[in-house]
mmCIF file with all atom_site columns, C-alpha atoms in Angstrom:
data_model
loop_
_atom_site.group_PDB
_atom_site.id
_atom_site.type_symbol
_atom_site.label_atom_id
_atom_site.label_alt_id
_atom_site.label_comp_id
_atom_site.label_asym_id
_atom_site.label_entity_id
_atom_site.label_seq_id
_atom_site.pdbx_PDB_ins_code
_atom_site.Cartn_x
_atom_site.Cartn_y
_atom_site.Cartn_z
_atom_site.occupancy
_atom_site.B_iso_or_equiv
_atom_site.pdbx_formal_charge
_atom_site.auth_seq_id
_atom_site.auth_comp_id
_atom_site.auth_asym_id
_atom_site.auth_atom_id
_atom_site.pdbx_PDB_model_num
ATOM 1   C CA . MET A 1 1   ? 3.362   22.606 -19.547 1.00 52.00 ? 1   MET A CA 1
ATOM 2   C CA . SER A 1 2   ? -0.334  23.141 -20.295 1.00 53.00 ? 2   SER A CA 1
ATOM 3   C CA . HIS A 1 3   ? -2.893  20.345 -20.506 1.00 52.00 ? 3   HIS A CA 1
ATOM 4   C CA . SER A 1 4   ? -3.077  20.603 -24.309 1.00 52.00 ? 4   SER A CA 1
ATOM 5   C CA . GLU A 1 5   ? 0.740   20.451 -24.554 1.00 53.00 ? 5   GLU A CA 1
ATOM 6   C CA . ARG A 1 6   ? 0.713   17.322 -22.394 1.00 50.00 ? 6   ARG A CA 1
ATOM 7   C CA . ILE A 1 7   ? -1.844  15.710 -24.696 1.00 45.00 ? 7   ILE A CA 1
ATOM 8   C CA . LEU A 1 8   ? 0.197   16.637 -27.791 1.00 47.00 ? 8   LEU A CA 1
ATOM 9   C CA . LYS A 1 9   ? 3.387   15.192 -26.270 1.00 52.00 ? 9   LYS A CA 1
ATOM 10  C CA . GLY A 1 10  ? 1.643   11.941 -25.341 1.00 50.00 ? 10  GLY A CA 1
ATOM 11  C CA . VAL A 1 11  ? 1.676   12.414 -21.587 1.00 57.00 ? 11  VAL A CA 1
ATOM 12  C CA . TYR A 1 12  ? -2.110  12.214 -21.552 1.00 61.00 ? 12  TYR A CA 1
ATOM 13  C CA . ILE A 1 13  ? -4.140  10.272 -24.086 1.00 63.00 ? 13  ILE A CA 1
ATOM 14  C CA . THR A 1 14  ? -7.703  11.219 -25.013 1.00 67.00 ? 14  THR A CA 1
ATOM 15  C CA . ALA A 1 15  ? -10.187 8.450  -25.769 1.00 73.00 ? 15  ALA A CA 1
ATOM 16  C CA . HIS A 1 16  ? -13.935 8.015  -26.067 1.00 77.00 ? 16  HIS A CA 1
ATOM 17  C CA . ASN A 1 17  ? -15.776 5.450  -23.959 1.00 78.00 ? 17  ASN A CA 1
ATOM 18  C CA . ASP A 1 18  ? -18.801 3.357  -25.014 1.00 81.00 ? 18  ASP A CA 1
ATOM 19  C CA . CYS A 1 19  ? -21.162 6.222  -24.163 1.00 77.00 ? 19  CYS A CA 1
ATOM 20  C CA . GLY A 1 20  ? -19.282 8.614  -26.441 1.00 78.00 ? 20  GLY A CA 1
ATOM 21  C CA . GLU A 1 21  ? -17.815 10.627 -23.567 1.00 75.00 ? 21  GLU A CA 1
ATOM 22  C CA . MET A 1 22  ? -14.268 11.880 -23.968 1.00 69.00 ? 22  MET A CA 1
ATOM 23  C CA . ARG A 1 23  ? -11.892 10.575 -21.300 1.00 70.00 ? 23  ARG A CA 1
ATOM 24  C CA . VAL A 1 24  ? -8.330  11.623 -20.556 1.00 65.00 ? 24  VAL A CA 1
ATOM 25  C CA . ILE A 1 25  ? -5.950  8.804  -19.658 1.00 66.00 ? 25  ILE A CA 1
ATOM 26  C CA . HIS A 1 26  ? -2.626  9.511  -17.956 1.00 60.00 ? 26  HIS A CA 1
ATOM 27  C CA . ASP A 1 27  ? 0.560   7.896  -19.300 1.00 58.00 ? 27  ASP A CA 1
ATOM 28  C CA . PRO A 1 28  ? 2.152   6.352  -16.178 1.00 54.00 ? 28  PRO A CA 1
ATOM 29  C CA . HIS A 1 29  ? 5.619   6.303  -17.740 1.00 54.00 ? 29  HIS A CA 1
ATOM 30  C CA . ASP A 1 30  ? 6.085   10.087 -17.569 1.00 53.00 ? 30  ASP A CA 1
ATOM 31  C CA . LEU A 1 31  ? 7.464   10.483 -14.050 1.00 49.00 ? 31  LEU A CA 1
ATOM 32  C CA . SER A 1 32  ? 7.794   14.280 -14.140 1.00 51.00 ? 32  SER A CA 1
ATOM 33  C CA . VAL A 1 33  ? 4.076   14.724 -14.726 1.00 47.00 ? 33  VAL A CA 1
ATOM 34  C CA . MET A 1 34  ? 3.238   12.087 -12.160 1.00 47.00 ? 34  MET A CA 1
ATOM 35  C CA . LYS A 1 35  ? 5.274   13.964 -9.569  1.00 45.00 ? 35  LYS A CA 1
ATOM 36  C CA . SER A 1 36  ? 3.561   17.288 -10.299 1.00 47.00 ? 36  SER A CA 1
ATOM 37  C CA . ASP A 1 37  ? 0.179   15.568 -10.235 1.00 46.00 ? 37  ASP A CA 1
ATOM 38  C CA . ARG A 1 38  ? 1.010   13.984 -6.862  1.00 49.00 ? 38  ARG A CA 1
ATOM 39  C CA . ILE A 1 39  ? 2.045   17.371 -5.487  1.00 44.00 ? 39  ILE A CA 1
ATOM 40  C CA . CYS A 1 40  ? -1.281  18.818 -6.635  1.00 49.00 ? 40  CYS A CA 1
ATOM 41  C CA . ASP A 1 41  ? -3.168  15.895 -5.065  1.00 61.00 ? 41  ASP A CA 1
ATOM 42  C CA . ASN A 1 42  ? -1.160  16.234 -1.849  1.00 68.00 ? 42  ASN A CA 1
ATOM 43  C CA . LYS A 1 43  ? -1.980  19.939 -1.643  1.00 75.00 ? 43  LYS A CA 1
ATOM 44  C CA . HIS A 1 44  ? -5.664  19.144 -2.126  1.00 74.00 ? 44  HIS A CA 1
ATOM 45  C CA . ASP A 1 45  ? -5.509  16.454 0.579   1.00 78.00 ? 45  ASP A CA 1
ATOM 46  C CA . LEU A 1 46  ? -3.638  18.812 2.904   1.00 82.00 ? 46  LEU A CA 1
ATOM 47  C CA . ASN A 1 47  ? -6.300  21.453 2.349   1.00 83.00 ? 47  ASN A CA 1
ATOM 48  C CA . ILE A 1 48  ? -8.975  18.939 3.372   1.00 84.00 ? 48  ILE A CA 1
ATOM 49  C CA . LEU A 1 49  ? -6.926  17.983 6.435   1.00 84.00 ? 49  LEU A CA 1
ATOM 50  C CA . ARG A 1 50  ? -6.575  21.684 7.309   1.00 86.00 ? 50  ARG A CA 1
ATOM 51  C CA . LEU A 1 51  ? -10.350 22.144 7.106   1.00 87.00 ? 51  LEU A CA 1
ATOM 52  C CA . LYS A 1 52  ? -10.900 19.124 9.356   1.00 87.00 ? 52  LYS A CA 1
ATOM 53  C CA . CYS A 1 53  ? -8.407  20.497 11.883  1.00 89.00 ? 53  CYS A CA 1
ATOM 54  C CA . GLU A 1 54  ? -10.083 23.903 11.853  1.00 89.00 ? 54  GLU A CA 1
ATOM 55  C CA . ASP A 1 55  ? -13.470 22.244 12.359  1.00 88.00 ? 55  ASP A CA 1
ATOM 56  C CA . LEU A 1 56  ? -12.121 20.260 15.308  1.00 88.00 ? 56  LEU A CA 1
ATOM 57  C CA . LEU A 1 57  ? -10.509 23.412 16.731  1.00 88.00 ? 57  LEU A CA 1
ATOM 58  C CA . SER A 1 58  ? -13.835 25.210 16.466  1.00 88.00 ? 58  SER A CA 1
ATOM 59  C CA . TYR A 1 59  ? -15.463 22.330 18.331  1.00 88.00 ? 59  TYR A CA 1
ATOM 60  C CA . PHE A 1 60  ? -12.819 22.593 21.066  1.00 86.00 ? 60  PHE A CA 1
ATOM 61  C CA . LYS A 1 61  ? -13.483 26.325 21.434  1.00 87.00 ? 61  LYS A CA 1
ATOM 62  C CA . ARG A 1 62  ? -17.273 25.999 21.466  1.00 86.00 ? 62  ARG A CA 1
ATOM 63  C CA . LYS A 1 63  ? -17.892 22.806 23.410  1.00 84.00 ? 63  LYS A CA 1
ATOM 64  C CA . ILE A 1 64  ? -14.948 21.259 25.209  1.00 82.00 ? 64  ILE A CA 1
ATOM 65  C CA . ILE A 1 65  ? -13.068 24.202 26.727  1.00 81.00 ? 65  ILE A CA 1
ATOM 66  C CA . PRO A 1 66  ? -16.068 26.160 28.099  1.00 84.00 ? 66  PRO A CA 1
ATOM 67  C CA . ILE A 1 67  ? -17.488 23.041 29.756  1.00 82.00 ? 67  ILE A CA 1
ATOM 68  C CA . ARG A 1 68  ? -14.458 21.175 31.108  1.00 81.00 ? 68  ARG A CA 1
ATOM 69  C CA . ARG A 1 69  ? -11.726 23.860 31.383  1.00 81.00 ? 69  ARG A CA 1
ATOM 70  C CA . ARG A 1 70  ? -8.979  21.311 32.001  1.00 83.00 ? 70  ARG A CA 1
ATOM 71  C CA . ASP A 1 71  ? -5.292  22.007 31.389  1.00 86.00 ? 71  ASP A CA 1
ATOM 72  C CA . LEU A 1 72  ? -5.125  19.038 29.042  1.00 84.00 ? 72  LEU A CA 1
ATOM 73  C CA . ASP A 1 73  ? -7.921  20.561 26.940  1.00 86.00 ? 73  ASP A CA 1
ATOM 74  C CA . TYR A 1 74  ? -5.950  23.783 26.516  1.00 87.00 ? 74  TYR A CA 1
ATOM 75  C CA . HIS A 1 75  ? -2.840  21.751 25.700  1.00 89.00 ? 75  HIS A CA 1
ATOM 76  C CA . MET A 1 76  ? -4.736  19.833 22.998  1.00 87.00 ? 76  MET A CA 1
ATOM 77  C CA . GLN A 1 77  ? -6.084  23.103 21.608  1.00 87.00 ? 77  GLN A CA 1
ATOM 78  C CA . ASP A 1 78  ? -2.507  24.394 21.332  1.00 91.00 ? 78  ASP A CA 1
ATOM 79  C CA . LYS A 1 79  ? -1.532  21.182 19.535  1.00 91.00 ? 79  LYS A CA 1
ATOM 80  C CA . LEU A 1 80  ? -4.292  21.810 17.005  1.00 92.00 ? 80  LEU A CA 1
ATOM 81  C CA . TYR A 1 81  ? -3.072  25.381 16.434  1.00 93.00 ? 81  TYR A CA 1
ATOM 82  C CA . ASP A 1 82  ? 0.458   24.049 15.848  1.00 93.00 ? 82  ASP A CA 1
ATOM 83  C CA . LEU A 1 83  ? -0.828  21.339 13.525  1.00 92.00 ? 83  LEU A CA 1
ATOM 84  C CA . ILE A 1 84  ? -2.751  23.853 11.415  1.00 91.00 ? 84  ILE A CA 1
ATOM 85  C CA . ASP A 1 85  ? 0.376   26.025 11.149  1.00 92.00 ? 85  ASP A CA 1
ATOM 86  C CA . GLU A 1 86  ? 2.423   23.021 10.010  1.00 90.00 ? 86  GLU A CA 1
ATOM 87  C CA . ILE A 1 87  ? -0.207  22.089 7.423   1.00 88.00 ? 87  ILE A CA 1
ATOM 88  C CA . TYR A 1 88  ? -0.049  25.622 5.998   1.00 88.00 ? 88  TYR A CA 1
ATOM 89  C CA . ALA A 1 89  ? 3.748   25.308 5.820   1.00 87.00 ? 89  ALA A CA 1
ATOM 90  C CA . GLU A 1 90  ? 3.474   21.957 4.004   1.00 84.00 ? 90  GLU A CA 1
ATOM 91  C CA . MET A 1 91  ? 0.955   23.424 1.552   1.00 79.00 ? 91  MET A CA 1
ATOM 92  C CA . ASP A 1 92  ? 3.424   26.173 0.636   1.00 78.00 ? 92  ASP A CA 1
ATOM 93  C CA . ASP A 1 93  ? 6.195   23.620 0.081   1.00 73.00 ? 93  ASP A CA 1
ATOM 94  C CA . THR A 1 94  ? 6.586   22.162 -3.415  1.00 61.00 ? 94  THR A CA 1
ATOM 95  C CA . LYS A 1 95  ? 8.212   18.901 -2.345  1.00 67.00 ? 95  LYS A CA 1
ATOM 96  C CA . ASP A 1 96  ? 6.478   15.581 -2.836  1.00 59.00 ? 96  ASP A CA 1
ATOM 97  C CA . ILE A 1 97  ? 6.734   14.136 0.658   1.00 66.00 ? 97  ILE A CA 1
ATOM 98  C CA . SER A 1 98  ? 4.519   12.043 2.867   1.00 70.00 ? 98  SER A CA 1
ATOM 99  C CA . TYR A 1 99  ? 2.319   13.861 5.331   1.00 77.00 ? 99  TYR A CA 1
ATOM 100 C CA . ASP A 1 100 ? 1.167   10.793 7.268   1.00 81.00 ? 100 ASP A CA 1
ATOM 101 C CA . HIS A 1 101 ? 2.616   12.271 10.461  1.00 84.00 ? 101 HIS A CA 1
ATOM 102 C CA . LEU A 1 102 ? 0.177   15.197 10.156  1.00 86.00 ? 102 LEU A CA 1
ATOM 103 C CA . VAL A 1 103 ? -2.774  12.854 9.707   1.00 85.00 ? 103 VAL A CA 1
ATOM 104 C CA . THR A 1 104 ? -1.640  10.833 12.736  1.00 86.00 ? 104 THR A CA 1
ATOM 105 C CA . ARG A 1 105 ? -1.512  13.971 14.874  1.00 88.00 ? 105 ARG A CA 1
ATOM 106 C CA . TYR A 1 106 ? -4.984  15.005 13.687  1.00 87.00 ? 106 TYR A CA 1
ATOM 107 C CA . GLU A 1 107 ? -6.347  11.553 14.525  1.00 86.00 ? 107 GLU A CA 1
ATOM 108 C CA . ALA A 1 108 ? -4.874  11.796 18.041  1.00 86.00 ? 108 ALA A CA 1
ATOM 109 C CA . CYS A 1 109 ? -6.641  15.129 18.613  1.00 87.00 ? 109 CYS A CA 1
ATOM 110 C CA . LYS A 1 110 ? -9.863  13.733 17.187  1.00 86.00 ? 110 LYS A CA 1
ATOM 111 C CA . ILE A 1 111 ? -9.727  10.693 19.475  1.00 85.00 ? 111 ILE A CA 1
ATOM 112 C CA . TYR A 1 112 ? -9.175  12.990 22.461  1.00 84.00 ? 112 TYR A CA 1
ATOM 113 C CA . ALA A 1 113 ? -12.203 15.098 21.509  1.00 82.00 ? 113 ALA A CA 1
ATOM 114 C CA . ARG A 1 114 ? -14.343 12.064 20.793  1.00 76.00 ? 114 ARG A CA 1
ATOM 115 C CA . GLY A 1 115 ? -14.654 11.368 24.502  1.00 67.00 ? 115 GLY A CA 1
ATOM 116 C CA . SER A 1 116 ? -17.352 14.024 24.694  1.00 46.00 ? 116 SER A CA 1
ATOM 117 C CA . ARG A 1 117 ? -18.321 14.466 21.054  1.00 44.00 ? 117 ARG A CA 1
ATOM 118 C CA . ASN A 1 118 ? -21.689 13.030 20.051  1.00 48.00 ? 118 ASN A CA 1
ATOM 119 C CA . SER A 1 119 ? -21.527 13.576 16.287  1.00 48.00 ? 119 SER A CA 1
ATOM 120 C CA . TYR A 1 120 ? -19.665 10.316 15.705  1.00 44.00 ? 120 TYR A CA 1
ATOM 121 C CA . ARG A 1 121 ? -22.590 8.173  16.861  1.00 48.00 ? 121 ARG A CA 1
ATOM 122 C CA . ASP A 1 122 ? -24.419 6.020  14.346  1.00 51.00 ? 122 ASP A CA 1
ATOM 123 C CA . LEU A 1 123 ? -27.632 7.948  13.711  1.00 49.00 ? 123 LEU A CA 1
ATOM 124 C CA . ASN A 1 124 ? -29.281 4.877  12.169  1.00 53.00 ? 124 ASN A CA 1
ATOM 125 C CA . ALA A 1 125 ? -29.198 3.199  15.571  1.00 53.00 ? 125 ALA A CA 1
ATOM 126 C CA . LEU A 1 126 ? -31.340 5.939  17.118  1.00 48.00 ? 126 LEU A CA 1
ATOM 127 C CA . LYS A 1 127 ? -35.071 5.292  17.271  1.00 49.00 ? 127 LYS A CA 1
ATOM 128 C CA . LEU A 1 128 ? -37.422 8.159  16.611  1.00 45.00 ? 128 LEU A CA 1
#
């Protein structure tokens, strides 16, 4: 169903605010549209999570592994590769399911890397 069809069927309502701008308001009682919208939002969120994982993986390759060369570092790098593969699989899926477990795994990898990562420091605290 196209956006204009949704507006005609009452799924979305168009209105003008005080500034004269047109706004589109979603009808929360249409569950089928809400589900498709959630799937779209989930895919967008998963894409952001994938980019964060790839950024962290790049950091592992550039900074952590060449310096420390520990077995645990290589193991964490493999976990990131697996996590990215699972995120791609979730993005291809059309189900509306929670992906909190993927975020939790990313956070664990990020916490591991944070031990030597300086970019998380508060730059306002630094004196020039």
